[in-house]
Amino acid sequence: MKTFTLSHIPHIQDFQFLTDSSGFVLDGAGHLHRFVGNTTELVATPPGFRVAHFHFITPRYGAIVGNATPGEPAPQQGGLGGAGLLATLLVLLALALRRRRRPAARVVAGLLAGLAGAATLVACSPAWHAYRRADASSAATTLLTRTQLEPGAYHYYLPNKKQQAFIAITRSQGQAWDTHRIPTSFFTTALTAIGDNFLVGTYANEQEGPLPLHGDGDIWLYGTDATYARQLAGNTPQHPFHLRVSRGIVGFTQADSLLLVFGSDRMPTLPANELSATPGNIYTLPLALGPHARLIDVPDTVDVRSLATSATGELWATLAGRKPHVAHGKLFYVPLPTKRLLRFGRGQWQAVALPEARSFEQVAFVPGTHAGYLLTEAGELLETRNDGQDWRKAAPTGIRKMHPYQRAITLLRGENQLLIDKI
């Protein structure tokens, strides 16, 4: 196991190895650093927003995302969608006209009310049922026959009205950046790549505090690599393609030819569609981002915090240590005693109980191997060499985060120490 101590960085928030001895780290203040061995170099990033996540495809080609609150954005569309928004406006106008006593105004008001009803019917149309069917092999899975990949309009969450989201892309190892506004007021919560395209995950608000909780989210795409999806040849950063996922996104992972998106359970919307109307914390779709996707529902409505696939094809997930609860018309979180570990095989979820630990932060499997790792809430590391059939304690302690890298596991220990262990 190789160890790198980045002593010039007081606290590392996240990291990515790009070779077995170099890569990038993000510190606790949102600053990006490049490291080679034990030496580090600060990477100048665009001013105006704090970096929340980063991802590099090559040592030169990468992206950063984050949020800022410098002013109030000009939203183009709210959470209701086009038909729902039209219906709302027509109703308001009809009510205003009805207050007038002139017969002509009342006639116009009646016509507007009829149009509002028609718009509502369009918004609530059950046509989306044709794109959703049950999975005969699993009660926890719903099959979807279309995706929502298209150029996206502004997605606005009113309590975040002063917040702006950004992406900046570099092709020069951070010497120059191409910065763009992401058309949303949501928080940027995840970043990955398919081919040469970057995918940004968002979450309206996952923290209990001054802003109301809201489990909505989208995937925004930046790049014109049409290797997997031909539509992206016409993608532009001014009008990026997106997937309306209707659930808050915590992270991405890839397995074989699939993209797995995980986070909160659904957020119902108007107009409804097969995604917003179907329970599920895990959204699985081909890398082509086309049809034949699946929604997988974990027990209860607790957020999925990490997700991994073993060589046997089983899904392993760790859950948040809290669950949503509605009281007096307001959404709260109720703390749970442990952060559970689940495995999904043969169409069923099974809770995993281990004598070594009861509460888990993260699970990971190294692609191309039978090796997997569990990070406990206490910072201890468990490992398996047979796809999770048996687990044993590993030597490192004080671990805060882990990422698979090629045929290795990379670890963050303490405040500023990186470890890499080849399988």
Tab-separated table of C-alpha atoms in Angstrom:
chain	number	residue	atom	x	y	z
A	1	MET	CA	0.000	0.000	0.000
A	2	LYS	CA	1.361	3.408	-1.047
A	3	THR	CA	0.803	6.427	1.207
A	4	PHE	CA	0.897	10.125	0.294
A	5	THR	CA	0.745	12.828	2.953
A	6	LEU	CA	-0.349	16.183	1.558
A	7	SER	CA	0.756	18.229	4.558
A	8	HIS	CA	0.131	21.623	2.912
A	9	ILE	CA	-3.626	20.902	2.780
A	10	PRO	CA	-5.237	21.053	6.245
A	11	HIS	CA	-8.407	19.192	5.253
A	12	ILE	CA	-9.223	17.181	2.097
A	13	GLN	CA	-12.878	17.028	1.100
A	14	ASP	CA	-12.551	14.718	-1.922
A	15	PHE	CA	-9.894	13.265	-4.213
A	16	GLN	CA	-9.290	11.521	-7.540
A	17	PHE	CA	-6.255	9.479	-8.578
A	18	LEU	CA	-5.355	9.751	-12.287
A	19	THR	CA	-2.164	7.685	-12.038
A	20	ASP	CA	-0.994	5.538	-9.130
A	21	SER	CA	0.830	8.559	-7.688
A	22	SER	CA	-0.878	11.703	-8.994
A	23	GLY	CA	-4.273	13.333	-9.324
A	24	PHE	CA	-6.417	16.102	-7.840
A	25	VAL	CA	-7.876	16.887	-4.425
A	26	LEU	CA	-10.533	19.326	-3.242
A	27	ASP	CA	-9.941	20.934	0.139
A	28	GLY	CA	-12.536	21.869	2.735
A	29	ALA	CA	-12.660	25.483	1.543
A	30	GLY	CA	-13.557	24.478	-2.028
A	31	HIS	CA	-10.073	24.933	-3.520
A	32	LEU	CA	-8.737	22.502	-6.123
A	33	HIS	CA	-5.177	21.174	-5.867
A	34	ARG	CA	-3.033	18.998	-8.092
A	35	PHE	CA	-0.796	16.442	-6.367
A	36	VAL	CA	2.201	14.434	-7.548
A	37	GLY	CA	3.518	12.170	-4.832
A	38	ASN	CA	3.608	14.230	-1.627
A	39	THR	CA	3.796	17.613	-3.400
A	40	THR	CA	0.771	19.756	-4.165
A	41	GLU	CA	-0.007	22.755	-6.347
A	42	LEU	CA	-3.037	25.028	-6.079
A	43	VAL	CA	-5.125	25.110	-9.279
A	44	ALA	CA	-6.632	28.509	-10.074
A	45	THR	CA	-10.374	28.091	-10.689
A	46	PRO	CA	-12.936	30.646	-11.911
A	47	PRO	CA	-14.004	33.171	-9.251
A	48	GLY	CA	-17.631	33.672	-8.345
A	49	PHE	CA	-18.591	30.207	-7.164
A	50	ARG	CA	-17.328	27.655	-4.679
A	51	VAL	CA	-16.266	24.309	-6.110
A	52	ALA	CA	-18.435	21.492	-4.742
A	53	HIS	CA	-17.385	18.591	-6.996
A	54	PHE	CA	-14.797	17.866	-9.672
A	55	HIS	CA	-14.081	15.102	-12.165
A	56	PHE	CA	-11.220	14.628	-14.626
A	57	ILE	CA	-11.447	12.348	-17.657
A	58	THR	CA	-7.720	12.772	-18.372
A	59	PRO	CA	-5.059	14.739	-16.469
A	60	ARG	CA	-5.770	17.680	-18.792
A	61	TYR	CA	-9.515	17.402	-19.432
A	62	GLY	CA	-11.813	17.898	-16.464
A	63	ALA	CA	-14.689	19.849	-14.957
A	64	ILE	CA	-15.727	21.499	-11.698
A	65	VAL	CA	-19.234	22.406	-10.521
A	66	GLY	CA	-20.572	24.550	-7.704
A	67	ASN	CA	-23.026	27.182	-6.547
A	68	ALA	CA	-23.035	30.895	-5.804
A	69	THR	CA	-25.616	33.397	-4.592
A	70	PRO	CA	-24.559	36.730	-6.151
A	71	GLY	CA	-28.002	37.791	-7.314
A	72	GLU	CA	-31.452	36.649	-8.305
A	73	PRO	CA	-31.723	34.522	-11.479
A	74	ALA	CA	-34.476	35.049	-14.032
A	75	PRO	CA	-36.365	31.737	-14.126
A	76	GLN	CA	-38.043	30.622	-17.345
A	77	GLN	CA	-40.053	27.715	-15.932
A	78	GLY	CA	-41.069	26.533	-12.513
A	79	GLY	CA	-41.608	23.095	-11.092
A	80	LEU	CA	-45.133	22.835	-12.499
A	81	GLY	CA	-43.984	22.525	-16.103
A	82	GLY	CA	-45.499	24.254	-19.117
A	83	ALA	CA	-49.077	22.927	-18.995
A	84	GLY	CA	-49.373	23.287	-15.231
A	85	LEU	CA	-48.010	26.827	-15.319
A	86	LEU	CA	-50.434	27.773	-18.111
A	87	ALA	CA	-53.366	26.393	-16.122
A	88	THR	CA	-52.346	28.385	-13.052
A	89	LEU	CA	-52.076	31.639	-15.010
A	90	LEU	CA	-55.449	31.085	-16.677
A	91	VAL	CA	-57.136	30.432	-13.327
A	92	LEU	CA	-55.684	33.597	-11.815
A	93	LEU	CA	-56.793	35.669	-14.797
A	94	ALA	CA	-60.278	34.130	-14.707
A	95	LEU	CA	-60.648	34.952	-11.006
A	96	ALA	CA	-59.597	38.538	-11.657
A	97	LEU	CA	-62.181	38.945	-14.414
A	98	ARG	CA	-64.972	37.361	-12.372
A	99	ARG	CA	-64.600	40.133	-9.815
A	100	ARG	CA	-65.804	42.561	-12.476
A	101	ARG	CA	-69.577	42.915	-12.772
A	102	ARG	CA	-69.723	43.368	-16.565
A	103	PRO	CA	-71.355	40.431	-18.406
A	104	ALA	CA	-68.648	40.416	-21.085
A	105	ALA	CA	-65.966	40.025	-18.437
A	106	ARG	CA	-67.857	37.111	-16.905
A	107	VAL	CA	-68.109	35.397	-20.301
A	108	VAL	CA	-64.375	35.797	-20.871
A	109	ALA	CA	-63.740	34.505	-17.346
A	110	GLY	CA	-65.830	31.426	-18.086
A	111	LEU	CA	-63.902	30.752	-21.283
A	112	LEU	CA	-60.593	31.149	-19.466
A	113	ALA	CA	-61.753	28.759	-16.738
A	114	GLY	CA	-62.580	26.204	-19.439
A	115	LEU	CA	-59.146	26.630	-20.976
A	116	ALA	CA	-57.584	26.213	-17.539
A	117	GLY	CA	-59.486	22.958	-17.093
A	118	ALA	CA	-58.266	21.725	-20.465
A	119	ALA	CA	-54.691	22.661	-19.597
A	120	THR	CA	-55.008	20.806	-16.306
A	121	LEU	CA	-56.277	17.723	-18.112
A	122	VAL	CA	-53.253	17.894	-20.387
A	123	ALA	CA	-50.986	18.298	-17.373
A	124	CYS	CA	-52.556	15.308	-15.624
A	125	SER	CA	-52.871	13.157	-18.736
A	126	PRO	CA	-52.374	9.444	-17.991
A	127	ALA	CA	-50.562	8.875	-21.314
A	128	TRP	CA	-47.302	8.295	-19.433
A	129	HIS	CA	-48.723	5.006	-18.089
A	130	ALA	CA	-47.896	3.452	-21.451
A	131	TYR	CA	-44.181	3.960	-20.724
A	132	ARG	CA	-44.198	2.165	-17.370
A	133	ARG	CA	-44.665	-1.514	-16.576
A	134	ALA	CA	-43.954	-3.858	-13.715
A	135	ASP	CA	-40.911	-6.113	-13.738
A	136	ALA	CA	-42.000	-9.757	-13.508
A	137	SER	CA	-38.670	-10.683	-11.892
A	138	SER	CA	-38.830	-8.189	-9.004
A	139	ALA	CA	-41.495	-6.344	-7.063
A	140	ALA	CA	-38.902	-3.666	-6.288
A	141	THR	CA	-38.263	-2.802	-9.950
A	142	THR	CA	-40.276	-0.829	-12.505
A	143	LEU	CA	-39.359	-0.943	-16.198
A	144	LEU	CA	-39.433	2.333	-18.178
A	145	THR	CA	-39.571	2.398	-21.965
A	146	ARG	CA	-38.559	5.997	-22.624
A	147	THR	CA	-36.255	8.621	-21.145
A	148	GLN	CA	-36.593	12.370	-20.862
A	149	LEU	CA	-33.347	13.280	-22.673
A	150	GLU	CA	-33.912	16.683	-24.318
A	151	PRO	CA	-32.712	20.286	-24.139
A	152	GLY	CA	-33.814	21.489	-20.725
A	153	ALA	CA	-35.585	24.661	-19.622
A	154	TYR	CA	-34.682	26.465	-16.405
A	155	HIS	CA	-35.637	24.381	-13.359
A	156	TYR	CA	-36.514	26.701	-10.527
A	157	TYR	CA	-36.958	26.049	-6.789
A	158	LEU	CA	-38.394	29.159	-5.141
A	159	PRO	CA	-36.568	28.982	-1.758
A	160	ASN	CA	-33.263	28.839	-3.715
A	161	LYS	CA	-34.226	31.838	-5.849
A	162	LYS	CA	-30.951	33.722	-5.276
A	163	GLN	CA	-28.758	30.719	-5.955
A	164	GLN	CA	-26.912	30.054	-9.210
A	165	ALA	CA	-25.231	26.870	-10.397
A	166	PHE	CA	-22.082	26.730	-12.528
A	167	ILE	CA	-19.893	24.322	-14.449
A	168	ALA	CA	-16.366	25.121	-15.636
A	169	ILE	CA	-14.463	22.856	-18.035
A	170	THR	CA	-10.720	22.792	-18.685
A	171	ARG	CA	-8.695	21.152	-21.448
A	172	SER	CA	-5.389	22.474	-20.138
A	173	GLN	CA	-5.037	20.901	-16.678
A	174	GLY	CA	-6.679	23.924	-15.113
A	175	GLN	CA	-4.663	26.664	-16.797
A	176	ALA	CA	-7.824	27.932	-18.543
A	177	TRP	CA	-11.518	27.318	-17.877
A	178	ASP	CA	-14.695	27.582	-19.949
A	179	THR	CA	-17.430	28.577	-17.485
A	180	HIS	CA	-21.208	28.265	-17.974
A	181	ARG	CA	-24.346	28.816	-15.907
A	182	ILE	CA	-26.307	25.621	-15.285
A	183	PRO	CA	-29.995	26.517	-15.803
A	184	THR	CA	-31.196	25.676	-12.309
A	185	SER	CA	-31.364	27.079	-8.795
A	186	PHE	CA	-30.719	23.598	-7.342
A	187	PHE	CA	-27.545	22.528	-5.547
A	188	THR	CA	-24.901	20.725	-7.620
A	189	THR	CA	-24.422	17.410	-5.813
A	190	ALA	CA	-22.681	14.980	-8.205
A	191	LEU	CA	-20.418	14.959	-11.260
A	192	THR	CA	-19.266	12.170	-13.585
A	193	ALA	CA	-18.550	11.530	-17.271
A	194	ILE	CA	-19.790	9.300	-20.079
A	195	GLY	CA	-17.296	9.316	-22.910
A	196	ASP	CA	-16.169	12.934	-23.203
A	197	ASN	CA	-19.437	14.319	-21.813
A	198	PHE	CA	-19.861	15.552	-18.241
A	199	LEU	CA	-23.025	14.761	-16.287
A	200	VAL	CA	-24.037	17.058	-13.427
A	201	GLY	CA	-26.445	15.813	-10.769
A	202	THR	CA	-28.544	18.228	-8.714
A	203	TYR	CA	-30.654	18.142	-5.551
A	204	ALA	CA	-33.139	20.921	-4.737
A	205	ASN	CA	-32.283	20.825	-1.022
A	206	GLU	CA	-31.160	17.831	1.030
A	207	GLN	CA	-30.188	19.694	4.212
A	208	GLU	CA	-32.599	20.480	7.006
A	209	GLY	CA	-32.185	24.149	7.891
A	210	PRO	CA	-33.265	27.605	6.680
A	211	LEU	CA	-34.491	26.217	3.334
A	212	PRO	CA	-37.351	23.693	3.155
A	213	LEU	CA	-36.335	20.136	2.275
A	214	HIS	CA	-37.098	19.229	-1.329
A	215	GLY	CA	-36.147	15.919	-2.969
A	216	ASP	CA	-36.153	16.955	-6.633
A	217	GLY	CA	-33.227	16.806	-9.050
A	218	ASP	CA	-31.982	16.597	-12.625
A	219	ILE	CA	-29.033	15.453	-14.724
A	220	TRP	CA	-27.491	18.165	-16.914
A	221	LEU	CA	-25.174	17.143	-19.770
A	222	TYR	CA	-22.227	19.121	-21.139
A	223	GLY	CA	-20.311	17.978	-24.201
A	224	THR	CA	-20.982	16.928	-27.794
A	225	ASP	CA	-19.537	13.410	-27.781
A	226	ALA	CA	-22.194	11.431	-29.702
A	227	THR	CA	-20.561	8.029	-29.162
A	228	TYR	CA	-23.395	6.815	-26.945
A	229	ALA	CA	-26.235	9.272	-27.661
A	230	ARG	CA	-26.530	10.771	-31.145
A	231	GLN	CA	-28.643	13.681	-29.912
A	232	LEU	CA	-25.667	15.096	-28.036
A	233	ALA	CA	-23.965	16.079	-31.307
A	234	GLY	CA	-26.207	19.152	-31.163
A	235	ASN	CA	-25.718	19.840	-27.461
A	236	THR	CA	-24.665	23.362	-26.452
A	237	PRO	CA	-23.633	24.773	-23.052
A	238	GLN	CA	-26.157	27.601	-23.534
A	239	HIS	CA	-29.039	25.108	-23.890
A	240	PRO	CA	-27.735	21.854	-22.424
A	241	PHE	CA	-29.554	18.542	-22.668
A	242	HIS	CA	-30.925	17.203	-19.435
A	243	LEU	CA	-32.836	14.339	-17.826
A	244	ARG	CA	-35.641	15.328	-15.451
A	245	VAL	CA	-35.086	12.640	-12.822
A	246	SER	CA	-37.673	13.908	-10.269
A	247	ARG	CA	-35.545	12.840	-7.289
A	248	GLY	CA	-32.563	14.365	-5.541
A	249	ILE	CA	-29.270	13.017	-6.867
A	250	VAL	CA	-26.518	12.004	-4.434
A	251	GLY	CA	-24.170	10.226	-6.839
A	252	PHE	CA	-23.466	8.244	-10.001
A	253	THR	CA	-21.810	4.914	-10.606
A	254	GLN	CA	-21.280	2.823	-13.743
A	255	ALA	CA	-21.490	-0.926	-14.207
A	256	ASP	CA	-20.825	-2.580	-17.563
A	257	SER	CA	-22.912	-0.545	-20.047
A	258	LEU	CA	-25.198	1.037	-17.460
A	259	LEU	CA	-25.329	4.340	-15.604
A	260	LEU	CA	-26.738	4.082	-12.089
A	261	VAL	CA	-28.087	7.243	-10.475
A	262	PHE	CA	-28.923	7.172	-6.765
A	263	GLY	CA	-30.273	9.455	-4.063
A	264	SER	CA	-33.701	10.326	-2.705
A	265	ASP	CA	-37.060	8.788	-3.481
A	266	ARG	CA	-39.362	10.424	-6.050
A	267	MET	CA	-40.710	13.953	-5.911
A	268	PRO	CA	-44.227	14.010	-7.438
A	269	THR	CA	-44.661	16.700	-10.101
A	270	LEU	CA	-47.400	18.273	-12.194
A	271	PRO	CA	-47.599	17.178	-14.922
A	272	ALA	CA	-46.777	13.690	-13.747
A	273	ASN	CA	-44.666	11.263	-15.729
A	274	GLU	CA	-43.457	7.711	-15.253
A	275	LEU	CA	-40.434	8.897	-13.253
A	276	SER	CA	-42.162	11.306	-10.883
A	277	ALA	CA	-45.084	8.945	-10.282
A	278	THR	CA	-43.039	5.826	-9.492
A	279	PRO	CA	-41.233	5.121	-6.199
A	280	GLY	CA	-37.545	4.367	-6.463
A	281	ASN	CA	-34.198	5.579	-5.144
A	282	ILE	CA	-32.036	4.101	-7.929
A	283	TYR	CA	-32.441	5.025	-11.613
A	284	THR	CA	-30.620	2.655	-13.973
A	285	LEU	CA	-30.315	3.447	-17.670
A	286	PRO	CA	-28.071	2.548	-20.612
A	287	LEU	CA	-25.024	4.712	-21.270
A	288	ALA	CA	-26.843	5.744	-24.457
A	289	LEU	CA	-29.349	7.442	-22.105
A	290	GLY	CA	-32.125	5.943	-24.199
A	291	PRO	CA	-35.082	3.677	-23.424
A	292	HIS	CA	-35.173	0.449	-21.398
A	293	ALA	CA	-34.366	2.041	-18.061
A	294	ARG	CA	-35.319	0.798	-14.597
A	295	LEU	CA	-36.332	2.296	-11.284
A	296	ILE	CA	-35.294	0.263	-8.250
A	297	ASP	CA	-36.979	1.023	-4.933
A	298	VAL	CA	-35.090	0.399	-1.691
A	299	PRO	CA	-37.100	-0.379	1.465
A	300	ASP	CA	-38.613	2.726	3.050
A	301	THR	CA	-37.838	6.217	1.701
A	302	VAL	CA	-34.337	6.720	3.113
A	303	ASP	CA	-31.796	8.280	0.725
A	304	VAL	CA	-29.231	5.966	-0.844
A	305	ARG	CA	-25.814	7.388	0.077
A	306	SER	CA	-23.528	4.999	-1.839
A	307	LEU	CA	-24.059	2.281	-4.432
A	308	ALA	CA	-21.814	-0.401	-5.919
A	309	THR	CA	-22.092	-3.501	-8.107
A	310	SER	CA	-20.199	-6.712	-7.362
A	311	ALA	CA	-18.812	-9.072	-10.008
A	312	THR	CA	-21.865	-11.286	-9.478
A	313	GLY	CA	-24.158	-8.435	-10.584
A	314	GLU	CA	-25.582	-7.803	-7.118
A	315	LEU	CA	-26.230	-4.223	-6.032
A	316	TRP	CA	-24.952	-3.089	-2.638
A	317	ALA	CA	-26.206	0.139	-1.064
A	318	THR	CA	-25.674	2.132	2.106
A	319	LEU	CA	-28.549	4.273	3.352
A	320	ALA	CA	-28.718	7.610	5.118
A	321	GLY	CA	-28.996	7.721	8.895
A	322	ARG	CA	-32.280	9.616	8.737
A	323	LYS	CA	-35.714	9.291	7.165
A	324	PRO	CA	-38.238	11.942	6.095
A	325	HIS	CA	-41.296	12.578	8.230
A	326	VAL	CA	-44.211	14.963	7.680
A	327	ALA	CA	-45.638	16.693	10.737
A	328	HIS	CA	-48.000	19.709	10.814
A	329	GLY	CA	-47.647	20.043	7.054
A	330	LYS	CA	-43.860	20.348	7.183
A	331	LEU	CA	-41.171	17.884	6.154
A	332	PHE	CA	-38.617	16.901	8.807
A	333	TYR	CA	-35.913	14.277	9.153
A	334	VAL	CA	-36.069	11.669	11.902
A	335	PRO	CA	-32.662	10.256	12.911
A	336	LEU	CA	-32.145	6.509	12.615
A	337	PRO	CA	-29.936	4.471	14.966
A	338	THR	CA	-27.730	3.132	12.143
A	339	LYS	CA	-26.857	3.644	8.497
A	340	ARG	CA	-27.986	0.367	7.006
A	341	LEU	CA	-26.270	-1.824	4.429
A	342	LEU	CA	-28.447	-3.624	1.851
A	343	ARG	CA	-27.773	-6.014	-1.025
A	344	PHE	CA	-30.044	-6.575	-4.034
A	345	GLY	CA	-29.931	-9.979	-5.703
A	346	ARG	CA	-32.473	-12.264	-7.380
A	347	GLY	CA	-34.935	-9.389	-7.410
A	348	GLN	CA	-35.009	-8.844	-3.638
A	349	TRP	CA	-33.413	-6.522	-1.108
A	350	GLN	CA	-31.746	-8.116	1.875
A	351	ALA	CA	-30.424	-6.305	4.948
A	352	VAL	CA	-26.800	-7.195	5.678
A	353	ALA	CA	-25.821	-7.688	9.314
A	354	LEU	CA	-22.134	-8.084	10.155
A	355	PRO	CA	-20.571	-8.727	13.560
A	356	GLU	CA	-17.734	-6.270	12.794
A	357	ALA	CA	-19.992	-3.202	12.462
A	358	ARG	CA	-23.622	-2.018	12.504
A	359	SER	CA	-23.475	1.341	10.700
A	360	PHE	CA	-21.914	1.969	7.278
A	361	GLU	CA	-20.910	5.086	5.352
A	362	GLN	CA	-19.877	3.685	1.968
A	363	VAL	CA	-19.603	0.512	-0.112
A	364	ALA	CA	-17.345	-0.038	-3.153
A	365	PHE	CA	-16.294	-2.904	-5.405
A	366	VAL	CA	-13.219	-2.840	-7.640
A	367	PRO	CA	-14.257	-3.517	-11.272
A	368	GLY	CA	-12.763	-6.626	-12.846
A	369	THR	CA	-12.086	-8.253	-9.472
A	370	HIS	CA	-13.970	-10.010	-6.689
A	371	ALA	CA	-12.733	-7.441	-4.169
A	372	GLY	CA	-15.016	-5.097	-2.282
A	373	TYR	CA	-14.767	-2.677	0.626
A	374	LEU	CA	-17.059	-1.347	3.340
A	375	LEU	CA	-16.396	1.858	5.240
A	376	THR	CA	-17.991	1.923	8.674
A	377	GLU	CA	-19.299	5.017	10.432
A	378	ALA	CA	-16.365	4.691	12.850
A	379	GLY	CA	-13.827	4.933	10.007
A	380	GLU	CA	-12.864	1.267	9.933
A	381	LEU	CA	-12.434	-0.623	6.678
A	382	LEU	CA	-13.816	-4.082	5.901
A	383	GLU	CA	-12.787	-6.035	2.803
A	384	THR	CA	-14.021	-9.051	0.842
A	385	ARG	CA	-12.356	-11.161	-1.813
A	386	ASN	CA	-15.423	-13.197	-2.750
A	387	ASP	CA	-18.015	-10.575	-3.803
A	388	GLY	CA	-19.352	-9.970	-0.308
A	389	GLN	CA	-19.858	-13.525	0.892
A	390	ASP	CA	-17.313	-12.981	3.664
A	391	TRP	CA	-15.965	-9.760	5.170
A	392	ARG	CA	-12.945	-9.149	7.390
A	393	LYS	CA	-11.325	-6.083	8.900
A	394	ALA	CA	-8.560	-4.434	6.868
A	395	ALA	CA	-5.515	-2.768	8.390
A	396	PRO	CA	-6.152	0.960	7.694
A	397	THR	CA	-8.206	2.885	10.251
A	398	GLY	CA	-9.427	6.476	10.368
A	399	ILE	CA	-10.714	6.280	6.767
A	400	ARG	CA	-13.150	8.984	5.637
A	401	LYS	CA	-13.771	8.195	1.960
A	402	MET	CA	-12.852	5.651	-0.720
A	403	HIS	CA	-12.926	5.344	-4.513
A	404	PRO	CA	-12.072	2.405	-6.778
A	405	TYR	CA	-9.334	3.209	-9.297
A	406	GLN	CA	-8.608	0.702	-12.068
A	407	ARG	CA	-7.634	-2.502	-10.189
A	408	ALA	CA	-7.046	-0.721	-6.893
A	409	ILE	CA	-8.847	0.915	-3.992
A	410	THR	CA	-7.912	4.494	-3.071
A	411	LEU	CA	-8.568	5.846	0.414
A	412	LEU	CA	-8.662	9.156	2.266
A	413	ARG	CA	-7.338	8.779	5.820
A	414	GLY	CA	-7.476	11.476	8.449
A	415	GLU	CA	-7.295	15.062	7.256
A	416	ASN	CA	-4.788	14.889	4.404
A	417	GLN	CA	-3.459	11.398	3.763
A	418	LEU	CA	-4.154	9.404	0.581
A	419	LEU	CA	-3.624	5.655	0.253
A	420	ILE	CA	-3.711	3.372	-2.790
A	421	ASP	CA	-3.789	-0.408	-2.539
A	422	LYS	CA	-3.567	-2.474	-5.721
A	423	ILE	CA	-5.606	-5.656	-5.884
